[in-house]
Amino acid sequence: EHIRFHYVCHCSIDAFEEREQTLRVGGGAPKGTDMFLGLIMSMVEYKVMGYLTCTGVRVVVVLDDSDTKDDAVIRSFCARLHGLYADAVSNPFYVAGQEVTSKKLDEELSIMVRQWNNDSFVSR
């Protein structure tokens, strides 16, 4: 199962690059904004959603193909995850380029995923 998700995430890199190229050619999004790219790739069992931060961090959300949540909810999930990530890398003891390890990020993300799976995740 892990290998399958590794493959999906690896393939999504190409989809991100294609979408980023399209944004650059088309004038791109306004500077300083986060970009919810929406569906970047569809597979038999999964749909892959993308979110790109203004600093170039790519967030990949892999959903079961039967998940019917709309883009606003997915965008909200990505934005909250981005906030948790930003808090973690803002730690003065974090060294850029190292693996992000944050108990708060892990705990909050686990709560968000549980809420998502129970259909109790609320957009903010």
Short mmCIF file of C-alpha atoms in Angstrom, two decimals:
data_model
loop_
_atom_site.label_atom_id
_atom_site.label_comp_id
_atom_site.label_asym_id
_atom_site.label_seq_id
_atom_site.Cartn_x
_atom_site.Cartn_y
_atom_site.Cartn_z
CA GLU A 1 0.00 0.00 0.00
CA HIS A 2 2.83 2.44 0.85
CA ILE A 3 4.49 1.74 -2.48
CA ARG A 4 1.27 2.61 -4.31
CA PHE A 5 1.02 6.00 -2.55
CA HIS A 6 4.71 6.63 -3.14
CA TYR A 7 4.08 6.02 -6.84
CA VAL A 8 1.03 8.31 -6.87
CA CYS A 9 2.94 11.12 -5.15
CA HIS A 10 5.92 10.69 -7.46
CA CYS A 11 3.68 10.85 -10.55
CA SER A 12 2.00 13.96 -9.18
CA ILE A 13 5.31 15.84 -9.45
CA ASP A 14 4.93 15.82 -13.24
CA ALA A 15 1.35 17.05 -12.92
CA PHE A 16 2.50 19.89 -10.62
CA GLU A 17 5.20 20.89 -13.06
CA GLU A 18 2.74 20.92 -15.97
CA ARG A 19 0.27 23.07 -14.03
CA GLU A 20 3.02 25.43 -12.84
CA GLN A 21 4.23 25.81 -16.43
CA THR A 22 0.68 26.61 -17.54
CA LEU A 23 0.40 29.25 -14.81
CA ARG A 24 3.72 30.82 -15.82
CA VAL A 25 2.74 30.98 -19.50
CA GLY A 26 -0.69 32.36 -18.63
CA GLY A 27 0.69 35.07 -16.36
CA GLY A 28 0.37 33.01 -13.19
CA ALA A 29 -1.41 33.79 -9.97
CA PRO A 30 -0.81 37.04 -8.11
CA LYS A 31 2.41 37.02 -6.14
CA GLY A 32 2.09 36.16 -2.47
CA THR A 33 -1.00 33.99 -2.84
CA ASP A 34 -1.43 30.30 -2.27
CA MET A 35 -2.78 28.35 -5.15
CA PHE A 36 -5.24 25.53 -4.91
CA LEU A 37 -4.65 23.66 -8.13
CA GLY A 38 -7.61 21.33 -7.73
CA LEU A 39 -7.53 17.99 -9.48
CA ILE A 40 -4.06 17.48 -10.90
CA MET A 41 -4.29 13.79 -11.66
CA SER A 42 -6.93 11.09 -11.73
CA MET A 43 -6.27 7.39 -11.36
CA VAL A 44 -8.57 4.38 -11.27
CA GLU A 45 -9.00 4.37 -7.48
CA TYR A 46 -7.81 7.85 -6.55
CA LYS A 47 -8.03 11.48 -7.39
CA VAL A 48 -5.02 13.62 -6.64
CA MET A 49 -5.49 17.24 -5.63
CA GLY A 50 -2.71 19.81 -5.55
CA TYR A 51 -1.98 22.91 -3.52
CA LEU A 52 1.06 25.10 -4.10
CA THR A 53 2.20 27.65 -1.55
CA CYS A 54 3.73 30.99 -2.45
CA THR A 55 7.10 29.59 -1.35
CA GLY A 56 6.84 26.64 -3.75
CA VAL A 57 5.88 23.94 -1.25
CA ARG A 58 3.73 21.35 -2.99
CA VAL A 59 0.92 19.72 -1.05
CA VAL A 60 -0.49 16.50 -2.49
CA VAL A 61 -3.84 15.26 -1.24
CA VAL A 62 -4.77 11.75 -2.39
CA LEU A 63 -8.48 11.03 -2.11
CA ASP A 64 -10.48 7.89 -2.69
CA ASP A 65 -12.24 8.26 -6.03
CA SER A 66 -15.59 7.95 -4.27
CA ASP A 67 -14.94 11.00 -2.02
CA THR A 68 -17.48 13.66 -2.94
CA LYS A 69 -16.20 16.65 -0.96
CA ASP A 70 -16.16 19.83 -3.01
CA ASP A 71 -13.13 21.96 -3.83
CA ALA A 72 -13.90 24.53 -1.11
CA VAL A 73 -13.56 21.88 1.60
CA ILE A 74 -10.38 20.46 0.06
CA ARG A 75 -8.93 23.97 -0.31
CA SER A 76 -9.69 24.64 3.37
CA PHE A 77 -8.00 21.38 4.38
CA CYS A 78 -4.89 22.32 2.37
CA ALA A 79 -4.82 25.84 3.79
CA ARG A 80 -5.00 24.53 7.36
CA LEU A 81 -2.25 22.00 6.61
CA HIS A 82 -0.19 24.83 5.14
CA GLY A 83 -0.67 26.82 8.36
CA LEU A 84 0.52 23.88 10.46
CA TYR A 85 3.53 23.44 8.18
CA ALA A 86 4.38 27.14 8.37
CA ASP A 87 4.23 27.00 12.17
CA ALA A 88 6.53 23.97 12.21
CA VAL A 89 9.20 25.48 9.94
CA SER A 90 9.00 28.79 11.82
CA ASN A 91 10.43 27.07 14.87
CA PRO A 92 13.81 28.70 15.55
CA PHE A 93 15.36 25.25 16.02
CA TYR A 94 14.22 24.00 12.61
CA VAL A 95 17.03 23.83 10.04
CA ALA A 96 15.92 24.45 6.45
CA GLY A 97 16.18 21.35 4.31
CA GLN A 98 15.83 18.92 7.19
CA GLU A 99 12.82 16.69 7.72
CA VAL A 100 10.00 18.54 9.42
CA THR A 101 9.31 16.97 12.80
CA SER A 102 6.62 18.58 14.87
CA LYS A 103 4.48 16.95 17.51
CA LYS A 104 1.84 19.66 17.05
CA LEU A 105 1.76 19.19 13.27
CA ASP A 106 1.43 15.40 13.68
CA GLU A 107 -1.34 15.68 16.28
CA GLU A 108 -3.33 18.36 14.46
CA LEU A 109 -3.01 16.59 11.10
CA SER A 110 -4.20 13.33 12.69
CA ILE A 111 -7.26 15.16 14.04
CA MET A 112 -7.93 16.72 10.63
CA VAL A 113 -7.70 13.35 8.88
CA ARG A 114 -10.03 11.73 11.43
CA GLN A 115 -12.52 14.55 10.92
CA TRP A 116 -12.18 14.18 7.15
CA ASN A 117 -12.81 10.44 7.31
CA ASN A 118 -15.84 10.96 9.57
CA ASP A 119 -17.22 13.72 7.32
CA SER A 120 -16.96 16.16 10.23
CA PHE A 121 -14.19 18.35 8.77
CA VAL A 122 -15.47 21.93 8.66
CA SER A 123 -14.16 24.58 6.27
CA ARG A 124 -12.96 27.76 7.92
#
